[in-house]
Coordinates of C-alpha atoms and ligand atoms in Angstrom, one line a residue:
M59 CA 94.9 85.6 76.0
K60 CA 92.3 86.4 73.4
K61 CA 92.8 89.4 71.1
L62 CA 90.5 92.3 71.4
E63 CA 89.4 91.7 67.8
D64 CA 88.2 88.2 68.7
L65 CA 86.3 89.4 71.8
I66 CA 84.6 92.1 69.8
N67 CA 83.6 89.8 67.0
S68 CA 82.1 87.3 69.4
K69 CA 80.3 90.2 71.1
L70 CA 79.0 91.3 67.7
S71 CA 77.5 87.9 67.0
R72 CA 75.6 88.0 70.3
R73 CA 74.3 91.5 70.4
N74 CA 71.8 93.5 68.4
V75 CA 72.9 96.0 65.8
L76 CA 72.7 99.0 68.1
K77 CA 74.8 97.3 70.7
A78 CA 77.1 96.0 68.1
T79 CA 78.1 99.5 67.1
A80 CA 79.6 99.7 70.5
A81 CA 82.6 97.9 69.0
V82 CA 83.4 100.9 66.8
I83 CA 84.4 103.0 69.9
L84 CA 87.3 100.6 70.3
S85 CA 90.3 100.6 68.2
S86 CA 89.8 97.2 66.6
A87 CA 89.8 95.7 63.2
I88 CA 86.1 95.8 62.7
P89 CA 85.8 95.3 58.9
A90 CA 83.3 98.0 58.2
Y91 CA 81.3 100.6 60.0
I92 CA 77.9 99.2 61.1
R93 CA 74.8 101.3 61.2
A94 CA 71.1 100.9 60.8
E95 CA 69.4 101.0 57.4
N96 CA 67.0 103.9 58.1
T97 CA 68.7 107.0 56.8
S98 CA 65.9 109.5 57.2
I99 CA 66.2 112.5 59.6
D100 CA 63.0 113.5 61.3
N101 CA 62.6 117.1 60.3
E102 CA 59.1 117.4 61.7
P103 CA 59.0 119.5 64.9
K104 CA 56.8 117.8 67.5
L105 CA 55.8 118.5 71.0
L106 CA 57.7 116.4 73.4
F107 CA 57.4 115.6 77.1
S108 CA 54.1 117.4 77.4
N109 CA 53.6 115.6 80.7
N110 CA 56.8 117.3 81.9
P111 CA 56.6 121.1 81.8
F112 CA 60.3 121.4 82.6
L113 CA 61.3 119.8 79.4
T114 CA 58.7 120.8 76.9
F115 CA 60.2 121.9 73.7
K116 CA 59.7 121.4 70.0
P117 CA 62.8 120.0 68.5
I118 CA 64.2 122.1 65.7
P119 CA 65.3 120.9 62.2
P120 CA 68.9 121.0 61.1
S121 CA 70.0 124.4 59.8
D122 CA 73.0 125.9 58.0
A123 CA 72.0 129.5 58.8
D124 CA 74.5 131.9 60.3
E125 CA 72.6 132.3 63.5
L126 CA 71.9 130.6 66.9
I127 CA 68.5 129.0 66.6
L128 CA 66.5 127.9 69.7
P129 CA 63.0 126.3 69.9
E130 CA 59.9 128.3 70.4
G131 CA 59.6 129.8 73.9
F132 CA 63.4 129.9 74.5
K133 CA 65.7 132.9 74.1
Y134 CA 69.4 133.6 74.6
D135 CA 71.2 136.6 76.1
I136 CA 74.7 137.4 75.0
I137 CA 76.9 137.7 78.1
R138 CA 80.4 138.2 76.6
M139 CA 82.0 138.0 73.2
W140 CA 85.6 138.0 72.3
G141 CA 87.1 141.5 72.8
D142 CA 84.6 142.5 75.5
K143 CA 86.1 143.6 78.8
V144 CA 86.3 141.2 81.8
N145 CA 87.5 144.0 84.0
D146 CA 89.0 147.5 83.6
S147 CA 92.3 146.2 82.1
E148 CA 91.7 142.8 80.6
L149 CA 89.6 141.4 77.8
Y150 CA 87.4 138.3 77.3
G151 CA 89.4 135.8 75.3
T152 CA 88.5 134.0 72.1
N153 CA 87.3 130.4 71.3
N154 CA 85.4 130.0 74.5
D155 CA 84.8 126.4 75.5
F156 CA 84.0 124.9 78.9
V157 CA 81.9 127.1 81.1
A158 CA 80.9 126.5 84.7
Y159 CA 78.5 128.5 87.0
F160 CA 79.5 129.1 90.6
P161 CA 76.6 130.5 92.7
I162 CA 77.0 133.5 95.0
N163 CA 74.9 132.9 98.2
N164 CA 73.5 129.7 96.6
K165 CA 71.6 131.7 94.0
S166 CA 70.7 130.7 90.5
D167 CA 70.5 134.3 89.3
D168 CA 73.7 135.7 90.7
G169 CA 77.1 133.9 90.4
L170 CA 80.5 133.6 88.8
L171 CA 81.2 132.2 85.4
V172 CA 84.5 130.6 84.6
V173 CA 85.2 130.0 80.9
N174 CA 88.1 128.3 79.0
H175 CA 89.5 129.9 75.9
E176 CA 90.9 127.0 73.8
F177 CA 93.2 128.5 71.2
P178 CA 94.1 131.8 69.5
S179 CA 92.6 133.0 66.2
P180 CA 95.6 134.3 64.3
L181 CA 93.6 135.7 61.4
L182 CA 91.1 137.5 63.5
S183 CA 93.4 138.7 66.2
G184 CA 96.4 139.8 64.0
N185 CA 95.6 139.2 60.3
Y186 CA 98.1 136.4 60.5
T187 CA 97.2 132.9 59.2
D188 CA 98.2 129.4 60.2
A189 CA 99.8 129.1 56.8
D190 CA 102.0 132.1 57.6
W191 CA 103.0 130.4 60.9
V192 CA 103.9 127.1 59.3
N193 CA 106.0 129.1 56.7
K194 CA 107.9 130.7 59.5
V195 CA 106.8 134.2 58.7
I196 CA 107.9 136.0 61.9
K197 CA 105.1 137.6 63.9
T198 CA 105.3 141.1 65.4
S199 CA 105.4 141.3 69.1
E200 CA 102.0 142.9 69.0
Q201 CA 100.6 139.8 67.2
I202 CA 102.2 137.5 69.7
D203 CA 101.0 139.5 72.6
A204 CA 97.4 139.6 71.3
E205 CA 97.4 135.8 70.9
R206 CA 98.9 135.1 74.4
K207 CA 96.2 137.3 75.9
S208 CA 93.4 135.8 73.9
V209 CA 93.7 132.3 75.5
G210 CA 93.5 130.9 79.0
I211 CA 90.6 131.3 81.4
S212 CA 88.1 134.1 82.3
V213 CA 86.4 134.6 85.6
F214 CA 83.6 137.1 86.0
R215 CA 80.3 137.8 87.8
V216 CA 76.9 137.5 86.1
K217 CA 73.4 138.4 87.2
R218 CA 69.9 137.8 86.0
E219 CA 67.5 140.7 86.5
N220 CA 64.1 141.2 84.8
N221 CA 64.6 137.9 82.9
K222 CA 67.9 139.0 81.4
W223 CA 71.4 137.8 82.1
S224 CA 74.2 140.3 82.0
F225 CA 77.9 140.6 82.8
V226 CA 78.8 142.5 86.0
N227 CA 82.1 144.3 86.2
D228 CA 83.0 143.2 89.8
E229 CA 86.5 144.0 90.8
K230 CA 86.3 141.6 93.7
F231 CA 86.2 138.6 91.4
N232 CA 86.8 139.4 87.7
K233 CA 90.1 138.2 86.4
R234 CA 91.9 136.7 83.4
I235 CA 94.4 133.9 83.5
D236 CA 96.3 133.7 80.2
A237 CA 99.4 132.4 78.5
N238 CA 101.5 134.8 80.6
S239 CA 100.1 134.0 84.0
E240 CA 102.1 132.5 86.8
I241 CA 100.9 128.9 87.5
V242 CA 102.2 126.4 90.1
L243 CA 103.0 122.8 89.3
T244 CA 101.9 120.4 92.0
G245 CA 101.8 116.7 92.5
K246 CA 104.0 113.8 91.5
A247 CA 105.7 115.3 88.5
A248 CA 106.3 118.7 90.0
N249 CA 109.9 119.7 90.8
T250 CA 111.2 116.5 89.1
P251 CA 113.8 116.2 86.3
E252 CA 111.0 115.4 83.9
T253 CA 109.6 118.9 84.4
F254 CA 113.1 120.4 84.6
N255 CA 112.8 120.8 88.4
T256 CA 110.3 123.5 87.9
I257 CA 107.5 124.6 90.3
I258 CA 106.4 127.9 88.7
V259 CA 105.5 127.7 85.0
R260 CA 104.4 130.3 82.5
G261 CA 100.7 130.3 81.6
T262 CA 98.1 127.8 80.4
V263 CA 97.1 127.0 76.9
A264 CA 94.8 124.7 74.9
N265 CA 92.1 124.9 77.7
C266 CA 89.3 122.7 76.4
S267 CA 86.6 121.3 78.6
G268 CA 86.9 120.8 82.3
G269 CA 85.0 120.2 85.5
V270 CA 83.9 121.4 88.9
T271 CA 85.0 120.1 92.3
P272 CA 82.9 119.5 95.4
W273 CA 85.2 122.1 97.1
N274 CA 84.1 124.7 94.6
T275 CA 87.0 125.1 92.3
Y276 CA 87.2 124.9 88.5
L277 CA 89.3 122.4 86.6
S278 CA 90.5 123.0 83.1
G279 CA 92.0 120.4 80.7
E280 CA 95.0 121.5 78.7
E281 CA 94.3 119.6 75.5
N282 CA 96.2 120.1 72.2
F283 CA 99.3 121.5 73.9
Q284 CA 101.4 119.9 71.1
D285 CA 100.3 122.7 68.8
Y286 CA 102.4 125.2 70.7
G287 CA 105.7 123.6 70.7
G288 CA 108.2 121.8 68.4
E289 CA 110.0 123.1 65.4
E290 CA 107.3 123.5 62.9
Y291 CA 104.5 124.7 65.2
Y292 CA 106.4 127.2 67.3
R293 CA 103.5 129.5 67.9
W294 CA 105.0 132.0 70.2
N295 CA 108.6 132.6 69.1
D296 CA 109.3 136.0 70.6
N297 CA 112.8 136.7 71.9
G298 CA 113.8 133.1 71.4
E299 CA 111.8 132.0 74.5
K300 CA 111.3 128.2 74.4
F301 CA 107.9 126.7 74.8
I302 CA 108.5 124.0 77.3
E303 CA 106.1 121.3 76.3
E304 CA 106.5 119.4 79.6
H305 CA 104.8 122.3 81.4
Y306 CA 101.6 121.8 79.4
G307 CA 99.1 119.0 78.9
W308 CA 98.0 119.0 82.6
V309 CA 94.7 119.7 84.5
V310 CA 94.7 123.2 85.9
E311 CA 92.7 124.1 89.0
V312 CA 91.4 127.6 89.6
N313 CA 89.6 129.0 92.6
P314 CA 87.0 131.5 91.2
Y315 CA 86.0 132.9 94.6
D316 CA 89.6 134.0 95.5
K317 CA 90.9 136.5 93.0
N318 CA 94.4 136.4 94.4
S319 CA 94.8 132.6 94.4
V320 CA 97.4 131.1 92.0
P321 CA 96.2 128.4 89.7
K322 CA 97.7 125.0 90.1
K323 CA 98.6 122.3 87.5
R324 CA 97.7 118.9 89.1
T325 CA 100.4 116.6 87.6
S326 CA 99.3 113.5 89.5
L327 CA 96.3 113.4 87.1
G328 CA 98.7 112.6 84.2
R329 CA 99.7 114.5 81.1
F330 CA 97.9 113.9 77.9
R331 CA 95.5 115.8 75.6
H332 CA 93.1 116.4 78.5
E333 CA 89.6 117.0 77.3
N334 CA 87.8 117.3 80.6
V335 CA 87.6 116.2 84.2
C336 CA 84.5 114.8 85.9
I337 CA 84.7 114.5 89.7
A338 CA 82.8 112.0 91.8
L339 CA 83.2 110.6 95.4
T340 CA 83.7 106.9 96.2
N341 CA 81.4 105.3 98.7
D342 CA 83.9 106.1 101.4
N343 CA 84.5 109.7 100.2
H344 CA 87.7 109.5 98.2
V345 CA 87.8 111.8 95.2
V346 CA 87.6 110.3 91.8
A347 CA 88.5 112.2 88.6
Y348 CA 87.3 110.7 85.3
M349 CA 89.3 112.0 82.3
G350 CA 89.6 111.4 78.5
D351 CA 92.6 111.8 76.2
D352 CA 91.1 113.3 73.1
K353 CA 93.4 111.8 70.4
V354 CA 92.7 109.0 68.0
N355 CA 93.4 105.6 69.6
E356 CA 93.9 107.1 73.1
C357 CA 92.4 106.1 76.5
V358 CA 90.0 106.9 79.3
Y359 CA 91.5 107.4 82.8
K360 CA 90.4 107.8 86.4
F361 CA 92.3 109.1 89.4
I362 CA 91.4 108.0 93.0
S363 CA 92.7 110.3 95.8
K364 CA 94.6 108.9 98.7
N365 CA 92.9 111.1 101.1
K366 CA 89.2 111.6 101.8
F367 CA 87.0 114.6 101.0
Y368 CA 85.4 116.2 104.0
S369 CA 82.4 118.5 103.4
G370 CA 82.8 121.9 104.7
Q371 CA 86.6 122.1 104.2
D372 CA 86.3 124.0 101.0
G373 CA 89.2 126.0 99.7
F374 CA 91.9 125.8 97.3
N375 CA 94.4 124.2 99.7
S376 CA 92.7 120.8 100.0
D377 CA 95.2 119.4 97.5
L378 CA 93.2 116.1 97.2
L379 CA 94.2 115.8 93.6
D380 CA 97.9 115.7 94.4
E381 CA 98.1 112.3 96.0
G382 CA 96.5 109.2 94.8
D383 CA 96.4 106.5 92.1
L384 CA 95.9 106.9 88.3
Y385 CA 94.1 104.1 86.4
V386 CA 93.4 103.5 82.7
A387 CA 90.2 101.9 81.4
D388 CA 90.3 98.4 79.8
F389 CA 87.0 98.1 77.9
E390 CA 87.8 94.6 76.8
N391 CA 87.8 93.2 80.4
G392 CA 85.8 95.9 82.2
K393 CA 88.7 96.8 84.4
W394 CA 90.7 99.8 85.6
H395 CA 94.4 99.2 85.5
L396 CA 96.8 101.0 87.8
L397 CA 99.6 103.2 86.5
D398 CA 102.2 103.0 89.3
Y399 CA 105.9 102.8 88.6
E400 CA 106.7 101.3 91.9
K401 CA 104.2 98.4 91.6
Q402 CA 104.5 97.4 88.0
N403 CA 107.5 95.8 86.4
V404 CA 106.4 96.7 82.9
L405 CA 106.5 100.4 83.9
K406 CA 109.9 100.0 85.7
N407 CA 111.3 98.4 82.6
N408 CA 110.1 101.2 80.3
F409 CA 110.3 104.4 82.3
K410 CA 112.6 106.2 84.7
S411 CA 110.1 107.2 87.4
Q412 CA 106.5 107.8 88.2
A413 CA 106.9 111.3 86.8
D414 CA 108.1 109.8 83.6
V415 CA 105.0 107.5 83.6
L416 CA 102.7 110.4 84.1
L417 CA 104.3 112.6 81.5
N418 CA 103.9 109.8 78.9
C419 CA 100.5 108.4 79.7
D420 CA 99.9 107.7 76.0
K421 CA 102.7 105.1 76.2
S422 CA 102.4 103.9 79.8
S423 CA 98.6 103.3 79.5
K424 CA 99.0 100.8 76.7
L425 CA 101.6 98.8 78.5
V426 CA 99.3 98.0 81.4
G427 CA 96.3 97.1 79.3
G428 CA 94.5 100.4 78.5
T429 CA 92.1 100.2 75.6
E430 CA 92.7 102.4 72.6
C431 CA 89.5 104.4 72.0
N432 CA 87.8 106.6 69.4
R433 CA 88.7 110.0 70.8
P434 CA 87.2 110.3 74.3
E435 CA 85.8 113.8 74.7
D436 CA 83.6 114.8 77.6
I437 CA 82.7 112.6 80.6
E438 CA 79.7 113.4 82.8
I439 CA 77.8 111.6 85.6
N440 CA 74.0 111.3 85.4
P441 CA 72.6 112.7 88.7
V442 CA 69.6 110.3 88.5
D443 CA 71.1 106.9 87.5
K444 CA 74.6 107.8 88.8
N445 CA 76.3 106.2 85.7
V446 CA 79.3 107.7 83.9
Y447 CA 78.6 108.8 80.3
I448 CA 81.5 109.2 77.8
A449 CA 81.4 110.9 74.4
F450 CA 83.6 109.2 71.8
T451 CA 83.4 111.8 69.1
N452 CA 84.7 109.9 66.1
N453 CA 87.8 108.2 64.7
S454 CA 88.2 108.4 61.0
L455 CA 91.2 106.0 61.1
K456 CA 88.7 103.4 62.2
K457 CA 85.9 104.5 59.9
D458 CA 83.9 105.8 62.8
Y459 CA 82.7 109.1 61.4
F460 CA 79.8 109.9 63.7
G461 CA 80.8 108.8 67.2
N462 CA 79.0 107.2 70.1
I463 CA 78.0 108.0 73.7
V464 CA 78.7 105.2 76.1
C465 CA 77.3 104.5 79.6
L466 CA 79.8 103.1 82.1
K467 CA 78.5 101.4 85.2
E468 CA 81.0 100.9 88.0
K469 CA 80.7 97.7 90.0
N470 CA 78.4 98.0 93.1
G471 CA 77.7 101.6 92.0
D472 CA 81.0 102.7 93.6
Y473 CA 83.2 105.1 91.7
G474 CA 86.1 103.6 93.6
S475 CA 85.5 100.2 92.0
L476 CA 88.1 98.7 89.7
E477 CA 85.6 96.8 87.6
F478 CA 82.8 98.1 85.4
E479 CA 80.3 97.2 82.7
W480 CA 79.5 99.4 79.7
D481 CA 76.9 99.8 77.0
V482 CA 76.1 102.3 74.2
L483 CA 73.4 104.9 74.8
I484 CA 73.4 106.3 71.3
T485 CA 75.3 105.9 68.1
G486 CA 75.9 108.9 65.9
G487 CA 74.7 108.8 62.3
E488 CA 71.8 109.5 60.1
E489 CA 69.4 107.2 62.0
S490 CA 69.9 109.1 65.3
G491 CA 70.3 112.5 63.5
M492 CA 73.3 113.4 65.6
S493 CA 77.0 113.4 64.6
C494 CA 80.3 113.8 66.6
P495 CA 79.1 114.4 70.2
D496 CA 81.7 116.3 72.2
N497 CA 80.6 118.3 75.3
L498 CA 78.0 116.6 77.6
T499 CA 76.0 117.9 80.5
F500 CA 73.0 116.7 82.5
D501 CA 69.9 118.5 83.6
N502 CA 68.4 117.8 87.1
S503 CA 66.0 115.2 85.6
G504 CA 68.8 113.0 84.2
N505 CA 68.4 114.0 80.6
L506 CA 71.7 114.2 78.8
W507 CA 72.5 117.2 76.7
A508 CA 75.1 116.5 74.0
L509 CA 76.9 119.3 72.1
T510 CA 78.4 118.4 68.7
D511 CA 81.7 119.2 67.1
I512 CA 81.7 118.1 63.5
S513 CA 85.0 119.5 62.4
T514 CA 84.8 122.7 60.3
G515 CA 86.5 121.0 57.3
S516 CA 83.7 118.3 57.2
L517 CA 80.6 120.4 58.2
N518 CA 77.9 120.5 55.6
K519 CA 79.8 118.3 53.2
T520 CA 79.5 114.7 52.0
R521 CA 78.7 112.3 54.8
Q522 CA 78.2 115.1 57.3
L523 CA 75.8 117.1 55.1
P524 CA 72.5 115.9 56.6
F525 CA 73.5 117.1 60.1
K526 CA 74.1 120.8 59.0
N527 CA 75.6 123.1 61.6
N528 CA 76.8 121.9 65.0
S529 CA 74.0 121.6 67.4
V530 CA 72.8 121.0 71.0
F531 CA 70.8 117.7 71.4
M532 CA 68.7 116.5 74.4
I533 CA 68.9 112.8 74.9
P534 CA 66.7 111.1 77.5
T535 CA 68.6 108.3 79.4
S536 CA 65.4 106.4 80.5
G537 CA 61.8 105.9 79.4
E538 CA 60.4 105.4 75.9
N539 CA 62.7 108.1 74.4
K540 CA 65.9 106.7 75.9
G541 CA 68.8 107.1 73.6
K542 CA 67.0 109.3 71.1
A543 CA 68.5 112.7 70.2
F544 CA 66.2 115.8 69.9
R545 CA 67.8 118.9 68.4
F546 CA 67.4 121.8 70.8
A547 CA 69.8 124.5 69.3
S548 CA 71.6 125.0 66.1
G549 CA 74.8 127.2 66.0
P550 CA 76.0 129.7 63.4
V551 CA 78.2 128.9 60.4
E552 CA 81.4 126.9 61.1
C553 CA 81.0 127.0 64.9
E554 CA 81.4 124.3 67.4
V555 CA 78.9 124.4 70.3
C556 CA 80.7 124.0 73.7
G557 CA 80.2 124.4 77.4
G558 CA 76.7 123.6 78.3
S559 CA 76.2 124.2 82.0
F560 CA 72.9 124.6 83.9
T561 CA 72.3 126.8 86.9
P562 CA 71.5 124.8 90.0
D563 CA 67.8 125.4 89.6
G564 CA 67.9 124.2 86.0
S565 CA 66.4 127.4 84.6
T566 CA 69.4 128.5 82.5
M567 CA 72.0 126.8 80.3
F568 CA 75.2 128.6 79.5
L569 CA 76.6 127.9 76.1
S570 CA 79.8 128.8 74.3
I571 CA 79.7 129.4 70.6
Q572 CA 83.3 128.6 69.5
H573 CA 85.0 129.6 66.3
P574 CA 82.1 130.8 64.1
G575 CA 83.5 131.4 60.6
E576 CA 86.6 129.3 61.4
N577 CA 87.4 128.6 57.8
S578 CA 87.4 132.2 56.7
P579 CA 90.3 132.5 54.2
S580 CA 91.0 136.2 54.8
L581 CA 89.5 139.2 56.6
D582 CA 87.7 140.3 53.4
K583 CA 86.3 136.9 52.8
L584 CA 84.7 136.1 56.2
T585 CA 82.3 133.1 56.2
S586 CA 80.4 134.3 59.3
H587 CA 79.7 137.6 60.8
W588 CA 77.9 136.2 63.9
P589 CA 76.9 137.6 66.3
N590 CA 77.2 141.3 65.4
G591 CA 76.3 140.9 61.7
G592 CA 77.2 143.5 59.1
D593 CA 80.9 143.6 58.3
D594 CA 82.1 142.6 61.8
I595 CA 84.5 139.7 62.3
P596 CA 82.9 136.5 63.7
R597 CA 83.3 136.4 67.5
S598 CA 83.3 133.4 69.8
T599 CA 80.5 134.3 72.2
L600 CA 79.1 133.1 75.5
V601 CA 75.3 133.1 75.8
A602 CA 72.7 132.2 78.5
M603 CA 69.8 130.3 77.2
T604 CA 66.5 130.5 79.2
G605 CA 63.0 129.2 78.9
F606 CA 63.6 125.8 80.5
K607 CA 61.0 126.7 83.2
Ligands
FEO773 FE1 89.0 120.6 72.4 FE2 88.5 117.5 72.4 O1 87.9 119.2 72.1
CA774 CA1 85.8 119.4 73.2
CA775 CA1 86.0 118.1 69.6
CA776 CA1 87.2 123.0 70.1

């Protein structure tokens, strides 16, 4: 069998430079990062898509200002910021990430928003730094409590009236799920020795991106769960309570329409650093979940349900995500490889059970032929061409500093297929003007919107200098501008732009501004005061951007 390196090198000799950069998404021994010669960034705003009123905007230049900048004709309304109330007794969390809109009565101006809160901000919530934590300075119970309550998931109602979006304090829906909430483990690893024969677990953490199901529930990926356990990083060490790592790193399902429903961790989808979930239906209506493991040299997965989806049987009890097969992507051969303990000797020889395989996807995936990738982040399906788009954000270990977005085409256009082809839509770097794509979303016309996450330590420095603050880009996926990135929004200082979800009518995009001022060394040396300005602490904030039509 040929080595991956040989296959990529032969591909490189056949393909043009843009396609050749596809190789850098794979963890291979490519000798050097390949990119085009042109290093200029087009700073000149110009009118685009004048034949398409829905998408007319003048791209904005990069900015390092401490503000959220949108093109002419667009505006944003602040919906919630960290510390605002979600209901009469609970607060909106910090570090908002994935956001999804669930319509009420099919409306695009009245619905529920469900928002992930990825990680706590020890400095801002309790004047307690990560350095204190590593040095085992014991926190007070107030500090621990504030952190536990600042993460998880928020659900609340919003309305648009007189061209302004606002929060609605609706006791029928509004709720918080946090690190203390009761959550049920379901699926193949639930109630097994690998999860300590547990069914009810405590809370959800590290909620990054996610997805929405056809049965109208919200899926949230538990990503960097490893930050909460272990000896050194024992974040919540009150009363000697152990953080049970095996209860985290799953996909959590939430029913926003039923306030009393208990969230479920769907263990059959595997346990890894879940960035997101993207749901599709096979040609014969089985449910497919595409997922990425956002860690250097980790894999892309898909789950195919055993049972079929039937429209009209909405509700949280469908449990389609509990039974089915998990596969890992092999970009070398264009194949999905099964991860099934009962059917594969290599798994039987290395693991104790299917639950063991699922808990250790980072190891089991490689044994069956999964390809090591450059940090798969978001995955989304284009509603027009139906292809699967994957953001590979970067991998400094492989000298990929700017990332790629890849287009995966399943054989026969069936999401249930076990073979695929792939190509590169856009390569990050100075030529394209975009760096480190993370969250993705599509508008109804099939344009891809990519939200960037250049890490705070690299922002506005050395090789990341030209890109300035993290931004929202619009990238056409067809026509003469296919694969070009047009900057639509620029976020405040040291933020990551996250979320990015349109209302069904395409008139509004919800956007999370996460961790502005993230590198502030102390409360009297804040690097951002967004959005309130003055002396206020920087606050992760959810906004609604309008002006699309
Ligand atoms: Fe939480 Fe992979 O971003
Ligand atoms: Ca992300
Ligand atoms: Ca990221
Ligand atoms: Ca993040």
